[in-house]
Amino acid sequence: MSEQGSKETPDEDPGGPPEEARWLTELYDAHYGPLVGYIARRLSRGSLQEAEDIAQDVFRMALENRGRIVRDWRGDEPVWLYWKAKGQIPNDLRWFLRWRERWCRTVRREDIEPEPDHAPGVVSRTAVRRVLAAMSPEDRQVLQLYYWDDLATRDIGRILGINPNAVVQRLNRARRRFREGWAAGGGASGEGEA
Amino acid sequence: MTDDDDIRALLDTANPVPARAVAGLAATPAARAALRRILATPGSASGPRARRRLTRRRPRGPKSRAGMARWIRLALPPVAASALVVAAIVFGGGAPDDGGRLDDPAGSMAPVAAEVFLPGLDGRPRGITSCAGPASGASRRAVTPLPPLTGYPPAGAVLSDLSRTAERQPAPERRPKERYSRIRTAEWSMDVTVGSALTSTRIVPREVRRWIPVDGSKAYVEKDSTGLKSYLIPDGIPWVARAPGDADGVRRWLLDGSRTAAAEPVEAGDTRDAGDAGAAADAGDTVGRLAEAVARVYRYNTVPPRLAGLIWQVLAARPELRALGEMADRRQRAGTAVAFDLPGERWVFVVARDTGRLLALERVLLAAPRKMYVATPCSAGYFLLDASTWTVRVGAAS
C-alpha cells in the first residue's frame, strides 16, 4: 500500500506547491482507509462508496485549510480529519433525509442503498448490536470510537470536544453498562446465532 | 466476558465496517485517482482564502446596467437576481456513457486539465484558458481570435461515421429494477457579476454525481463536494425512454424538448440548470437548439449507443457543424471535435471516435463586452461525461 502510494506521489502533484501535495499525500496514504471506515460506520444507509465520497471531500477541505490545520492542530492533523468528517456526516444525512421525505414518491425509500451486509458474525452480532442500541448515544459513541475506530482517548476527546479525562470516565461507564447489558440477557439470546 | 479484551472481541463481531474492509483502500486505483483530482483542483494549491473566494456562490453585487444585462441574457445562459445579474454558465458534460452501461471508470481517468486545446487550421492545437478574469480592465489583454469555422470542413461525414460507430456498439438493456440513471460529470460554471463600476468573473469547478429517475419524475439527487442535494427536473428534458427509433423522430424529439426548456423555470433558489437552455435557445437557431437539447439529453439520461448514433445522424445533416479534427478532452481522452458557432461563442462536442460516445462539451467565448474584462477567446464552461449508467439504488456504486 505505502509502496504504491510512494511510487505515485510524483505524478500526484500537478504543479501546486510540492509541500502541500506531500503533506496531503502522506495524510491520505496513512488515513484514507480508516477514515472511510469511520464514516461508513456512521452512515446508517450509506455504502462504502458514499463514505469514500465524503472522505474525499474531507481531504479536499484539508488541503484548502492546510494553513489553519498546521497551525491549530499541529501533531494532530489526522484527528482533524475525523473531527471534520464528524460534521460532514450529519450534513449529508440531513440533506438526504429531507430530500427523501419530500420526494419519496419519486425515489422509493427502499431504493436507497442499504447498510452493507457483511460476513455473518460468528456468535453474537445481533446480540451485541441489541446491547449497543439499548445504551445511551454518548456511551455508544465512545465505545465505537475506542473499539471500532481504534482511537486513543486523547484523540477521542479532541474529536468530541471534551476533556480526555472525561473520555476515560465515559469509556469506563460505557464498558460497565455494556457488561451489564450483556449479562442481563442481551448476549444470552444471541448465542448460537449464525 | 468482562474484561477489556472480551468487550473488544464482542464489539468486533458487530462492527459494520471491520478494519480489514478498508485496509489498503488508499492504494486502490480509484483512491489514487481521487487523490490526484483533489491535488489538481484549481485553486486548491493557492490556499484557503483563494479557494473560498472561488466557491462562494452567487455573490451580491451592485445593480447592473440594462444594456449589459441584456447582453448577458443573450450571450450567456440566463440568470438574474433582482439587483444583480449573475450569469451562471453550466456545462455539464457529455459523457462517455459507455453505451448505456458503464462502470465508473473514475479510477483510471486523468485529472481535469485547466486548459483545453482545440485543433487549429494548421493542425497545431490552440490552448484555451478560462474566462475567469480580473475585475479590472487594466490587465485585459489581446488574444488572437480563433479561426473562423468556415475554414474547417463540414462535419457531415465525420458525424455519419460516428453515428455508424455508435450503432455498432453493444447495447445492453436496462433492467426493469434499474430506475435511475447515475451520471458522473466534471463541470465548470462561470459566474459573472456585472455592476456599474465592477465586473468580475469566477470559475466554479465541480465534480458531480446525479441520480435521475429514468421515468422523468420530478426530482433528482445530486452530489458534489458540498453534499447531497435534490433538485427539480426542469420540464422539456428529452427523456431517452420516450425517444423515437428513427432519425427524423429524434430530431423532432430534440427540438420539442429544446423549445419547452427554453422558457422553463428551474428549481426555486437555484439557477444553474437554466444555463443549458440559455444562449442556444435564445439564439433561435436550429443547430443551437439541437445542440442544447443534446446537452440536456446527456445531462439527464444514460444514452444507449443506438440513440447516440441517431443523434449524430441528426446533427450530420446540419451544415453549420464543422469538423475540427482530432483532439483530447480535458481528461486526455482522445476524440474527434465537431463545432458550431453561436453569436459570441463556439460550442465544441468531443466524441470518442472508436465508440461514438460523447466525451465532452466545451463552450468557448469568442467575444465579450468590454466591461467583462475577459480576454477572448476563452473557455466559458465545459461538461465532461465521466460515467453514465443505470442503477437500482440512489447512492449505489453500480
XYZ file of C-alpha atoms in Angstrom:
592
model
C 0.000 0.000 0.000
C 2.573 2.521 1.006
C 4.869 1.341 -1.729
C 2.321 2.031 -4.394
C 1.448 5.316 -2.815
C 5.010 6.497 -2.785
C 5.503 5.496 -6.382
C 2.603 7.604 -7.488
C 3.430 10.578 -5.392
C 5.436 12.442 -8.026
C 2.547 12.172 -10.501
C 0.097 13.424 -7.983
C 1.476 16.873 -7.800
C 0.093 18.664 -10.830
C 2.156 21.741 -10.264
C 0.954 23.078 -6.935
C 3.384 23.737 -4.137
C 5.074 20.379 -3.529
C 4.994 20.870 0.226
C 1.200 20.981 0.263
C 0.917 17.995 -2.036
C 3.373 15.976 0.032
C 1.605 16.881 3.236
C -1.774 15.798 1.906
C -0.454 12.665 0.238
C 1.120 11.466 3.487
C -2.129 12.067 5.339
C -4.072 10.364 2.599
C -1.864 7.279 2.475
C -1.994 6.758 6.198
C -5.583 7.669 6.985
C -7.797 7.351 3.945
C -8.889 3.773 4.645
C -9.517 4.234 8.368
C -11.385 7.457 7.714
C -13.613 5.765 5.146
C -14.334 3.073 7.721
C -15.096 5.680 10.363
C -17.568 7.426 8.053
C -19.121 4.226 6.750
C -19.855 3.035 10.277
C -21.886 6.144 10.839
C -23.828 6.197 7.616
C -26.927 4.338 8.589
C -27.878 3.740 4.981
C -24.725 4.621 3.182
C -22.485 2.436 1.122
C -18.719 2.323 1.234
C -18.764 4.334 -1.951
C -20.734 7.040 -0.221
C -18.257 7.028 2.641
C -15.404 7.381 0.176
C -17.062 10.407 -1.370
C -17.343 12.074 1.997
C -13.780 11.128 2.915
C -12.508 12.651 -0.313
C -14.400 15.831 0.464
C -12.730 15.917 3.855
C -9.279 15.577 2.298
C -10.162 18.304 -0.172
C -11.118 20.536 2.730
C -7.905 19.604 4.492
C -5.908 20.840 1.526
C -7.881 24.052 1.422
C -7.434 24.659 5.138
C -3.911 23.397 5.457
C -2.541 26.578 6.956
C -5.044 26.619 9.775
C -4.754 22.898 10.418
C -0.991 23.022 10.649
C -1.233 25.988 12.995
C -4.066 24.819 15.244
C -3.800 21.031 15.054
C -0.044 20.551 14.855
C 0.710 16.921 15.568
C -2.981 16.111 15.494
C -3.649 16.590 11.787
C -5.219 13.119 11.447
C -7.564 13.941 14.291
C -8.716 16.975 12.338
C -9.846 14.615 9.576
C -12.078 12.696 11.955
C -13.317 15.850 13.583
C -14.228 17.321 10.217
C -15.777 14.104 8.959
C -17.993 14.010 12.024
C -19.515 17.285 10.895
C -19.927 16.148 7.318
C -21.927 13.028 8.027
C -24.936 14.665 9.648
C -24.970 17.265 6.899
C -25.158 14.635 4.252
C -27.748 12.641 6.063
C -29.812 15.683 6.868
C -29.907 16.701 3.260
C -30.672 13.218 2.233
C -33.435 12.633 4.741
C -35.056 15.922 3.887
C -34.947 15.071 0.239
C -36.266 11.604 0.843
C -39.178 12.929 2.817
C -40.087 15.411 0.113
C -39.640 13.183 -2.831
C -40.407 9.752 -1.563
C -42.870 9.286 -4.363
C -40.112 9.895 -6.859
C -37.339 7.862 -5.329
C -38.573 4.958 -3.319
C -37.349 4.560 0.195
C -36.283 1.012 -0.454
C -34.136 2.159 -3.351
C -31.702 3.809 -1.028
C -28.583 1.755 -0.684
C -28.972 -0.281 2.478
C -26.311 -0.857 5.010
C -23.988 -3.439 3.556
C -24.422 -6.889 4.944
C -21.038 -8.090 5.994
C -19.895 -11.559 6.779
C -22.130 -13.205 9.332
C -20.951 -12.838 12.876
C -19.695 -16.000 14.464
C -21.818 -15.811 17.543
C -23.457 -12.677 18.509
C -23.536 -9.818 16.080
C -27.206 -9.149 16.559
C -26.982 -9.549 20.299
C -24.113 -7.081 20.530
C -25.999 -4.614 18.405
C -29.009 -5.009 20.626
C -26.944 -4.209 23.692
C -25.407 -1.208 21.938
C -28.799 0.034 20.828
C -30.035 -0.018 24.389
C -27.195 2.202 25.577
C -27.214 5.994 25.623
C -25.837 7.685 22.482
C -22.893 9.079 24.457
C -21.884 5.667 25.785
C -22.348 4.008 22.425
C -20.354 6.709 20.688
C -17.340 6.421 22.924
C -17.330 2.631 22.680
C -17.441 2.770 18.915
C -14.687 5.356 18.701
C -12.473 3.397 21.030
C -13.091 -0.156 19.822
C -14.248 0.164 16.227
C -12.199 3.159 15.156
C -9.281 2.257 17.410
C -8.735 5.839 18.509
C -6.869 6.889 21.627
C -8.795 8.575 24.418
C -6.909 11.805 23.832
C -7.925 11.824 20.158
C -11.490 10.966 21.039
C -11.533 13.929 23.355
C -10.365 16.240 20.616
C -12.897 14.888 18.140
C -15.774 15.199 20.579
C -14.541 18.456 22.033
C -14.297 17.164 25.600
C -11.518 16.682 28.100
C -9.543 13.406 27.743
C -10.243 12.650 31.400
C -13.927 12.914 30.680
C -13.436 10.463 27.823
C -11.825 7.970 30.175
C -14.679 8.324 32.639
C -17.253 7.976 29.905
C -15.453 4.949 28.499
C -15.354 3.217 31.880
C -19.024 3.907 32.380
C -19.841 2.619 28.899
C -17.866 -0.559 29.472
C -19.687 -1.163 32.709
C -23.084 -0.641 31.118
C -22.176 -2.834 28.180
C -21.212 -5.646 30.549
C -24.429 -5.170 32.468
C -26.500 -5.178 29.317
C -24.759 -8.263 28.045
C -25.194 -10.080 31.326
C -28.834 -9.031 31.551
C -29.721 -11.145 28.573
C -28.699 -9.227 25.523
C -25.960 -11.724 24.943
C -27.675 -14.860 26.032
C -30.424 -14.606 23.444
C -27.885 -14.014 20.711
C -25.728 -17.008 21.455
C -25.673 -19.514 18.714
C -26.785 -17.095 16.040
C -25.222 -17.878 12.748
C -16.848 -11.716 29.087
C -15.986 -8.997 31.468
C -12.574 -7.636 30.697
C -11.484 -5.224 28.035
C -10.376 -7.873 25.556
C -13.703 -9.606 25.739
C -15.553 -6.398 25.113
C -13.301 -5.723 22.156
C -13.894 -9.201 20.762
C -17.651 -8.874 21.129
C -17.796 -5.439 19.574
C -15.632 -6.617 16.694
C -18.326 -9.078 15.719
C -20.806 -6.243 15.380
C -18.514 -3.808 13.607
C -20.338 -2.980 10.351
C -17.106 -1.999 8.636
C -14.220 -4.016 10.039
C -10.735 -2.631 9.643
C -9.926 -5.305 7.085
C -12.685 -3.939 4.829
C -10.825 -0.670 4.415
C -7.244 -1.900 4.718
C -5.228 -0.773 1.738
C -8.067 1.340 0.401
C -5.799 4.317 -0.181
C -3.755 2.281 -2.644
C -6.614 1.310 -4.917
C -6.620 2.908 -8.365
C -9.863 4.728 -7.604
C -8.450 6.208 -4.414
C -5.239 7.279 -6.156
C -7.285 8.917 -8.883
C -9.334 10.700 -6.237
C -6.158 11.989 -4.633
C -4.924 13.263 -7.970
C -8.216 15.047 -8.504
C -8.023 16.647 -5.081
C -4.500 17.846 -5.685
C -5.392 19.065 -9.140
C -8.453 21.002 -8.097
C -7.959 24.503 -9.451
C -7.479 26.892 -6.610
C -6.643 24.251 -4.077
C -2.955 24.963 -4.157
C -3.428 28.647 -3.805
C -4.614 28.482 -0.270
C -7.813 28.604 1.635
C -8.522 32.234 1.005
C -8.477 31.870 -2.744
C -10.488 28.698 -2.629
C -13.217 30.209 -0.538
C -13.497 33.020 -2.988
C -13.820 30.597 -5.858
C -16.521 28.504 -4.362
C -18.670 31.211 -2.904
C -21.925 31.126 -4.752
C -23.997 33.865 -6.225
C -22.279 36.927 -4.900
C -24.173 40.067 -4.112
C -23.207 42.823 -6.440
C -24.092 46.294 -7.500
C -27.012 46.918 -9.768
C -26.361 46.078 -13.352
C -26.817 48.298 -16.327
C -29.646 47.398 -18.633
C -27.532 47.021 -21.730
C -25.043 44.751 -20.088
C -27.773 42.719 -18.543
C -29.353 42.225 -21.920
C -26.098 41.102 -23.418
C -25.573 38.672 -20.640
C -29.023 37.247 -21.102
C -28.470 36.826 -24.808
C -24.935 35.661 -24.930
C -24.661 33.664 -21.775
C -27.038 31.313 -20.129
C -29.607 33.224 -18.241
C -29.995 34.065 -14.730
C -30.730 37.145 -12.902
C -31.457 38.169 -9.462
C -33.155 41.408 -8.709
C -30.348 43.831 -8.049
C -27.602 41.974 -9.760
C -27.022 39.922 -12.767
C -25.309 36.668 -12.319
C -24.822 34.612 -15.350
C -24.202 31.086 -14.439
C -22.965 29.097 -17.295
C -23.037 25.488 -16.641
C -21.669 22.879 -18.790
C -22.317 19.517 -17.884
C -20.929 17.210 -19.695
C -21.198 14.967 -22.123
C -20.482 11.789 -21.290
C -18.921 8.911 -22.293
C -21.745 6.869 -21.449
C -20.383 3.765 -22.443
C -23.183 2.544 -24.300
C -25.701 2.578 -21.636
C -23.918 0.530 -19.071
C -20.664 1.795 -17.894
C -18.917 1.040 -14.734
C -17.495 4.042 -13.102
C -14.111 4.492 -14.712
C -13.080 7.338 -12.466
C -10.209 5.355 -11.108
C -8.411 5.322 -14.395
C -9.193 8.819 -15.521
C -6.778 11.681 -15.724
C -7.457 14.799 -13.712
C -9.349 17.578 -15.400
C -6.960 19.938 -17.150
C -7.407 23.645 -16.676
C -6.725 24.305 -20.343
C -8.267 22.693 -23.390
C -6.543 22.526 -26.762
C -8.650 22.988 -29.866
C -7.285 21.918 -33.254
C -6.238 24.874 -35.381
C -6.498 25.225 -39.147
C -2.811 24.485 -39.486
C -3.159 21.362 -37.381
C -1.487 22.932 -34.375
C -3.534 22.872 -31.180
C -4.640 26.142 -29.711
C -4.845 26.354 -25.929
C -7.954 27.930 -24.466
C -7.889 29.037 -20.872
C -10.615 30.004 -18.516
C -12.651 33.153 -18.877
C -12.251 33.798 -15.190
C -10.872 37.243 -15.454
C -9.616 40.058 -13.352
C -12.034 42.599 -12.027
C -10.031 45.357 -13.564
C -9.683 46.489 -17.122
C -6.009 47.127 -16.676
C -4.995 43.561 -17.254
C -7.195 42.898 -20.203
C -5.019 41.631 -22.965
C -5.441 40.995 -26.621
C -5.565 37.407 -27.779
C -5.507 36.132 -31.309
C -9.027 35.207 -32.328
C -9.908 31.646 -33.167
C -10.011 30.860 -36.896
C -13.460 31.096 -38.471
C -15.300 27.805 -38.660
C -15.742 28.222 -42.398
C -12.093 27.251 -42.753
C -12.826 23.783 -41.418
C -14.501 21.041 -43.446
C -18.193 20.283 -42.907
C -18.766 17.719 -40.190
C -21.397 15.674 -42.019
C -19.069 12.834 -42.981
C -17.416 12.687 -39.571
C -20.752 12.644 -37.779
C -22.084 9.961 -40.098
C -19.035 7.843 -39.280
C -19.579 8.430 -35.582
C -23.225 7.524 -35.984
C -22.379 4.204 -37.584
C -19.704 3.524 -34.992
C -22.097 4.226 -32.141
C -24.768 1.990 -33.569
C -22.287 -0.875 -33.816
C -21.587 -0.761 -30.096
C -23.118 -3.419 -27.860
C -26.414 -2.232 -26.448
C -27.129 -3.641 -23.031
C -30.701 -3.456 -21.902
C -31.780 -1.542 -18.848
C -33.191 -3.935 -16.310
C -36.647 -3.033 -15.018
C -35.339 -2.607 -11.489
C -32.823 -0.034 -12.619
C -34.939 3.053 -12.116
C -32.178 5.637 -12.050
C -29.538 6.962 -14.340
C -26.324 7.536 -12.464
C -24.343 10.181 -14.278
C -20.961 11.387 -13.211
C -19.613 14.555 -14.700
C -16.946 17.140 -14.245
C -18.317 20.563 -14.903
C -17.253 24.098 -14.810
C -19.514 27.011 -14.392
C -18.660 30.645 -14.718
C -20.335 33.208 -12.564
C -20.306 36.711 -13.887
C -21.171 39.603 -11.679
C -21.803 42.821 -13.525
C -22.019 46.210 -11.934
C -21.755 49.828 -12.883
C -18.162 50.050 -11.758
C -17.054 46.497 -11.315
C -17.278 43.285 -13.203
C -15.864 40.047 -12.007
C -15.873 36.545 -13.319
C -15.082 33.447 -11.415
C -14.952 29.787 -12.217
C -16.539 27.114 -10.136
C -15.226 23.652 -10.985
C -17.363 20.788 -9.765
C -17.375 17.054 -9.949
C -20.925 15.907 -9.737
C -22.861 12.691 -9.463
C -26.504 12.683 -10.308
C -29.126 10.036 -9.763
C -32.046 10.757 -12.041
C -35.222 8.706 -12.236
C -35.423 7.353 -15.775
C -39.154 7.924 -15.947
C -38.756 11.673 -15.863
C -40.074 12.095 -12.345
C -39.942 15.492 -10.841
C -36.761 15.419 -8.798
C -33.289 14.089 -8.908
C -30.446 13.829 -6.459
C -27.099 15.455 -6.986
C -23.929 15.102 -5.020
C -20.860 17.251 -5.248
C -18.262 18.414 -2.800
C -20.876 20.426 -0.931
C -23.031 17.415 -0.199
C -26.154 15.675 -1.339
C -28.974 17.815 -2.652
C -32.187 17.369 -4.534
C -33.274 19.444 -7.481
C -36.395 19.742 -9.509
C -36.061 18.442 -13.005
C -36.939 21.162 -15.495
C -39.700 20.434 -17.966
C -38.710 19.790 -21.512
C -35.958 17.288 -20.911
C -35.838 14.849 -23.805
C -36.206 11.550 -21.959
C -34.479 8.615 -23.511
C -37.355 6.348 -22.566
C -39.536 8.308 -24.970
C -37.010 8.637 -27.778
C -38.215 7.601 -31.236
C -36.359 4.961 -33.202
C -35.624 6.935 -36.351
C -33.510 9.978 -37.122
C -36.349 12.264 -38.126
C -38.249 11.390 -34.989
C -35.157 12.011 -32.904
C -34.747 15.444 -34.496
C -38.320 16.391 -33.584
C -37.870 14.895 -30.133
C -34.788 17.034 -29.556
C -36.368 20.221 -30.878
C -39.540 19.747 -28.855
C -37.543 19.432 -25.689
C -35.447 22.458 -26.533
C -38.463 24.666 -27.170
C -40.056 23.740 -23.877
C -36.870 24.026 -21.925
C -36.043 27.489 -23.160
C -38.793 29.095 -21.136
C -38.702 26.677 -18.294
C -38.206 27.962 -14.781
C -35.786 25.925 -12.800
C -35.762 24.936 -9.209
C -36.524 27.652 -6.741
C -33.375 29.226 -5.481
C -31.183 27.538 -7.991
C -30.491 28.871 -11.406
C -27.830 26.571 -12.656
C -29.995 24.347 -14.773
C -31.149 27.356 -16.691
C -27.687 27.518 -18.147
C -28.179 24.819 -20.694
C -31.182 26.484 -22.153
C -29.508 29.844 -22.441
C -27.657 31.082 -25.432
C -28.576 28.296 -27.774
C -32.278 28.594 -27.232
C -32.249 32.364 -27.214
C -30.418 32.447 -30.486
C -33.439 30.854 -32.062
C -31.154 28.858 -34.281
C -31.994 25.297 -35.049
C -28.495 23.939 -34.696
C -28.170 25.770 -31.402
C -31.421 24.325 -30.164
C -30.415 20.869 -31.292
C -27.068 21.134 -29.550
C -28.632 22.458 -26.396
C -31.086 19.581 -26.436
C -28.265 17.091 -26.956
C -26.507 18.550 -23.915
C -29.688 18.095 -21.910
C -30.148 14.534 -23.108
C -26.702 13.601 -21.863
C -27.030 15.590 -18.701
C -30.168 13.821 -17.549
C -30.058 10.438 -19.293
C -27.943 7.428 -19.834
C -27.886 7.311 -23.601
C -27.848 3.924 -25.300
C -25.483 3.604 -28.246
C -28.218 3.298 -30.861
C -29.758 6.581 -29.738
C -26.310 8.173 -29.690
C -25.947 7.074 -33.298
C -29.277 8.636 -34.236
C -28.316 11.888 -32.525
C -25.095 12.125 -34.533
C -27.085 11.298 -37.644
C -29.415 14.213 -36.941
C -26.502 16.570 -36.405
C -24.776 15.288 -39.555
C -27.491 16.952 -41.590
C -26.621 20.375 -40.224
C -24.189 22.280 -42.477
C -23.253 24.672 -39.657
C -21.361 21.936 -37.887
C -17.704 21.727 -38.795
C -15.128 19.054 -38.134
C -12.192 20.494 -36.205
C -10.229 17.253 -36.227
C -8.738 15.087 -33.536
C -8.366 16.462 -30.038
C -8.160 15.298 -26.456
C -10.676 16.407 -23.899
C -9.694 17.748 -20.505
C -9.277 14.236 -19.176
C -6.893 13.466 -22.011
C -9.355 11.135 -23.682
C -8.880 11.074 -27.426
C -11.802 12.155 -29.530
C -12.856 13.985 -32.596
C -14.139 17.532 -32.346
C -17.215 18.955 -34.026
C -18.104 22.595 -33.559
C -20.557 25.305 -34.475
C -20.793 28.985 -33.712
C -23.477 30.964 -31.967
C -23.319 34.715 -31.618
C -20.322 35.349 -29.429
C -19.473 31.782 -28.651
C -18.412 28.443 -30.071
C -19.632 25.065 -28.922
C -17.365 22.080 -29.374
C -18.508 18.493 -28.992
C -15.752 15.975 -28.373
C -16.790 12.471 -29.343
C -14.850 9.244 -28.947
C -14.041 8.096 -32.444
C -13.860 4.422 -31.563
C -17.203 4.228 -29.754
C -19.223 7.248 -30.842
C -19.725 8.294 -27.221
C -19.928 11.901 -26.249
C -16.909 12.727 -24.126
C -17.164 16.426 -23.546
C -18.813 19.657 -24.487
C -16.741 22.801 -24.479
C -18.116 26.285 -24.649
C -15.719 28.941 -25.847
C -16.492 32.627 -25.571
C -15.448 34.317 -28.811
C -16.344 37.850 -27.858
C -17.332 39.533 -24.662
C -18.479 43.006 -23.780
C -15.668 45.259 -22.803
C -16.913 45.506 -19.265
C -16.467 41.825 -18.713
C -12.728 42.356 -18.886
C -12.005 38.902 -20.139
C -9.627 38.145 -22.943
C -11.411 36.177 -25.618
C -11.385 33.503 -26.864
C -11.652 31.833 -23.519
C -13.381 28.874 -22.012
C -16.733 29.796 -20.507
C -17.607 26.323 -19.390
C -17.305 22.655 -20.029
C -19.044 19.423 -19.345
C -17.100 16.176 -19.182
C -19.098 12.996 -19.157
C -17.142 10.681 -16.915
C -19.622 7.883 -16.487
C -23.224 7.160 -17.212
C -25.084 4.042 -16.345
C -28.286 2.728 -14.853
C -28.614 1.741 -11.276
C -31.111 0.291 -8.873
C -30.370 2.479 -5.914
C -29.510 6.049 -5.207
C -26.035 6.222 -3.793
C -25.086 2.816 -5.123
C -21.809 2.357 -6.879
C -23.334 0.380 -9.689
